[in-house]
Amino acid sequence: MKEAVVTLLPVKDVARRTSLSKAQIYRMTAREQFPMPVRVSRGRTAWVDSEINEWIKTRVSERNAERGQSNGLDFSAHGDGAMRYRE
């Protein structure tokens, strides 16, 4: 059985991927509106890449639902951290 690979992202990468500031990320995390980080070591945390991708997909789905659109998007993560989609 193949073991899943978990990629962890530092806050600067999460900020870049989501267009949120570091302060917004920490504030939303405290309010349970954003995925929780993983403690990597003392004083260092990181976020699970797949959870950030899912959070982004959810935002797009919510936007489309508000517009009455279906979410016919096929998302895929790329090595550069970008989320790309095909309609």
Coordinates of N, CA and C in Angstrom, one line a residue:
M1 N 0.8 -1.2 0.0 CA 0.0 0.0 0.0 C 0.9 1.2 0.0
K2 N 0.6 2.2 -0.8 CA 1.4 3.4 -1.0 C 1.0 4.4 0.1
E3 N 2.1 4.9 0.8 CA 1.9 5.9 1.9 C 1.7 7.3 1.3
A4 N 0.7 8.0 1.8 CA 0.5 9.4 1.4 C 1.6 10.3 1.8
V5 N 2.0 11.2 1.0 CA 3.0 12.2 1.3 C 2.3 13.5 1.8
V6 N 2.7 14.0 3.0 CA 2.1 15.2 3.5 C 3.1 16.3 3.3
T7 N 2.7 17.4 2.7 CA 3.6 18.5 2.5 C 3.1 19.6 3.5
L8 N 4.1 20.2 4.2 CA 3.8 21.3 5.1 C 4.3 22.6 4.5
L9 N 3.5 23.6 4.8 CA 3.8 25.0 4.3 C 4.0 26.0 5.4
P10 N 5.1 26.8 5.3 CA 5.3 27.8 6.3 C 4.3 28.9 6.0
V11 N 4.1 29.8 7.0 CA 3.0 30.8 6.9 C 3.2 31.7 5.7
K12 N 4.5 32.0 5.4 CA 4.7 32.9 4.2 C 4.2 32.3 2.9
D13 N 4.3 31.0 2.8 CA 3.8 30.3 1.6 C 2.2 30.3 1.6
V14 N 1.7 30.1 2.8 CA 0.2 30.1 3.0 C -0.3 31.4 2.6
A15 N 0.4 32.5 3.1 CA -0.1 33.9 2.8 C 0.0 34.1 1.3
R16 N 1.0 33.6 0.6 CA 1.1 33.8 -0.8 C 0.0 33.1 -1.6
R17 N -0.2 31.8 -1.2 CA -1.2 31.0 -1.8 C -2.6 31.5 -1.7
T18 N -2.9 32.1 -0.5 CA -4.3 32.5 -0.2 C -4.6 34.0 -0.4
S19 N -3.5 34.8 -0.6 CA -3.6 36.3 -0.6 C -4.0 36.9 0.7
L20 N -3.9 36.2 1.8 CA -4.1 36.7 3.1 C -2.8 37.2 3.7
S21 N -2.9 38.1 4.6 CA -1.7 38.5 5.4 C -1.4 37.5 6.5
K22 N -0.2 37.5 7.0 CA 0.1 36.6 8.1 C -0.8 36.8 9.3
A23 N -1.1 38.1 9.6 CA -2.0 38.5 10.7 C -3.4 37.9 10.5
Q24 N -3.9 38.0 9.2 CA -5.2 37.5 8.9 C -5.3 36.0 9.1
I25 N -4.2 35.3 8.7 CA -4.1 33.8 8.8 C -4.2 33.4 10.3
Y26 N -3.4 34.1 11.1 CA -3.4 33.7 12.6 C -4.7 34.1 13.2
R27 N -5.3 35.2 12.8 CA -6.6 35.7 13.4 C -7.7 34.7 13.0
M28 N -7.8 34.3 11.7 CA -8.8 33.4 11.2 C -8.6 32.0 11.9
T29 N -7.3 31.6 12.1 CA -7.1 30.3 12.7 C -7.6 30.3 14.1
A30 N -7.4 31.4 14.9 CA -7.8 31.5 16.2 C -9.4 31.5 16.3
R31 N -10.0 32.0 15.3 CA -11.5 32.0 15.2 C -12.1 30.7 14.6
E32 N -11.2 29.8 14.3 CA -11.5 28.5 13.6 C -12.2 28.7 12.3
Q33 N -11.7 29.7 11.6 CA -12.2 30.0 10.2 C -11.2 29.6 9.2
F34 N -10.1 29.0 9.6 CA -9.0 28.6 8.7 C -8.4 27.3 9.3
P35 N -7.8 26.5 8.4 CA -7.2 25.3 8.9 C -6.1 25.5 10.0
M36 N -6.1 24.6 11.0 CA -5.1 24.7 12.1 C -3.7 24.3 11.6
P37 N -2.7 25.0 12.1 CA -1.4 24.6 11.8 C -0.9 23.4 12.6
V38 N 0.2 22.8 12.2 CA 0.8 21.7 12.9 C 2.1 22.2 13.5
R39 N 2.3 21.8 14.8 CA 3.5 22.2 15.4 C 4.7 21.4 14.9
V40 N 5.6 22.0 14.2 CA 6.7 21.3 13.6 C 7.9 21.2 14.6
S41 N 8.1 22.2 15.4 CA 9.1 22.2 16.5 C 8.7 23.3 17.4
R42 N 9.5 23.5 18.5 CA 9.2 24.6 19.4 C 9.3 25.9 18.7
G43 N 8.2 26.6 18.8 CA 8.1 28.0 18.1 C 8.0 28.0 16.6
R44 N 7.7 26.8 16.0 CA 7.6 26.7 14.6 C 6.3 25.9 14.2
T45 N 5.5 26.5 13.4 CA 4.3 25.8 12.9 C 4.2 25.9 11.4
A46 N 3.5 25.0 10.8 CA 3.3 24.9 9.4 C 1.9 24.4 9.1
W47 N 1.4 24.6 7.9 CA 0.1 24.2 7.5 C 0.1 23.0 6.5
V48 N -0.8 22.1 6.6 CA -0.9 21.0 5.7 C -1.4 21.5 4.3
D49 N -0.6 21.2 3.3 CA -0.8 21.7 2.0 C -2.2 21.3 1.5
S50 N -2.6 20.1 1.7 CA -3.9 19.6 1.2 C -5.1 20.3 1.9
E51 N -4.9 20.7 3.1 CA -5.9 21.4 3.8 C -6.1 22.8 3.3
I52 N -5.0 23.4 2.9 CA -5.0 24.8 2.4 C -5.7 24.7 1.0
N53 N -5.3 23.7 0.2 CA -6.0 23.5 -1.1 C -7.5 23.4 -1.0
E54 N -7.9 22.6 0.0 CA -9.3 22.3 0.3 C -10.0 23.6 0.7
W55 N -9.4 24.4 1.5 CA -9.9 25.7 2.0 C -10.1 26.6 0.7
I56 N -9.2 26.7 -0.2 CA -9.3 27.5 -1.4 C -10.5 27.0 -2.2
K57 N -10.6 25.7 -2.4 CA -11.6 25.1 -3.2 C -13.0 25.5 -2.6
T58 N -13.1 25.4 -1.3 CA -14.3 25.8 -0.6 C -14.7 27.2 -0.9
R59 N -13.7 28.1 -0.9 CA -14.0 29.5 -1.1 C -14.6 29.7 -2.5
V60 N -14.0 29.0 -3.5 CA -14.5 29.1 -4.9 C -15.9 28.5 -5.0
S61 N -16.1 27.4 -4.4 CA -17.5 26.8 -4.4 C -18.5 27.7 -3.8
E62 N -18.2 28.4 -2.7 CA -19.1 29.3 -2.0 C -19.4 30.5 -2.9
R63 N -18.4 31.0 -3.6 CA -18.6 32.1 -4.5 C -19.5 31.7 -5.6
N64 N -19.3 30.5 -6.2 CA -20.1 30.0 -7.3 C -21.5 29.8 -6.9
A65 N -21.7 29.3 -5.7 CA -23.0 29.0 -5.2 C -23.8 30.3 -5.0
E66 N -23.1 31.4 -4.6 CA -23.7 32.7 -4.4 C -24.2 33.2 -5.8
R67 N -23.5 32.9 -6.8 CA -23.8 33.3 -8.2 C -24.7 32.4 -8.9
G68 N -25.1 31.3 -8.2 CA -25.9 30.3 -8.9 C -25.2 29.5 -9.9
Q69 N -23.9 29.4 -9.8 CA -23.1 28.6 -10.8 C -22.8 27.3 -10.2
S70 N -22.6 26.3 -11.1 CA -22.1 25.0 -10.6 C -20.6 25.1 -10.5
N71 N -20.0 24.3 -9.7 CA -18.6 24.3 -9.5 C -18.0 23.2 -10.4
G72 N -18.0 23.4 -11.7 CA -17.5 22.5 -12.6 C -16.0 22.6 -12.8
L73 N -15.3 22.9 -11.8 CA -13.8 23.2 -11.9 C -13.1 21.9 -11.4
D74 N -12.0 21.6 -12.2 CA -11.1 20.5 -11.8 C -9.8 21.2 -11.3
F75 N -9.6 21.2 -10.0 CA -8.5 21.8 -9.4 C -7.3 20.8 -9.4
S76 N -6.1 21.4 -9.5 CA -4.9 20.5 -9.4 C -3.8 21.4 -8.8
A77 N -3.1 20.9 -7.8 CA -2.0 21.6 -7.3 C -0.7 21.3 -8.1
H78 N 0.1 22.3 -8.2 CA 1.4 22.1 -8.9 C 2.6 22.3 -8.0
G79 N 3.7 21.8 -8.5 CA 4.9 21.9 -7.7 C 5.3 23.3 -7.2
D80 N 4.9 24.3 -8.0 CA 5.2 25.7 -7.6 C 4.2 26.2 -6.5
G81 N 3.3 25.4 -6.0 CA 2.4 25.8 -5.0 C 1.1 26.5 -5.5
A82 N 1.0 26.7 -6.8 CA -0.1 27.3 -7.4 C -1.3 26.3 -7.6
M83 N -2.5 26.8 -7.4 CA -3.7 26.0 -7.7 C -4.1 26.4 -9.1
R84 N -4.2 25.4 -10.0 CA -4.7 25.7 -11.3 C -6.0 24.9 -11.5
Y85 N -6.8 25.4 -12.4 CA -8.1 24.6 -12.6 C -8.4 24.6 -14.1
R86 N -9.2 23.6 -14.5 CA -9.8 23.5 -15.8 C -11.3 23.5 -15.7
E87 N -11.9 24.2 -16.6 CA -13.4 24.2 -16.6 C -13.9 23.1 -17.4

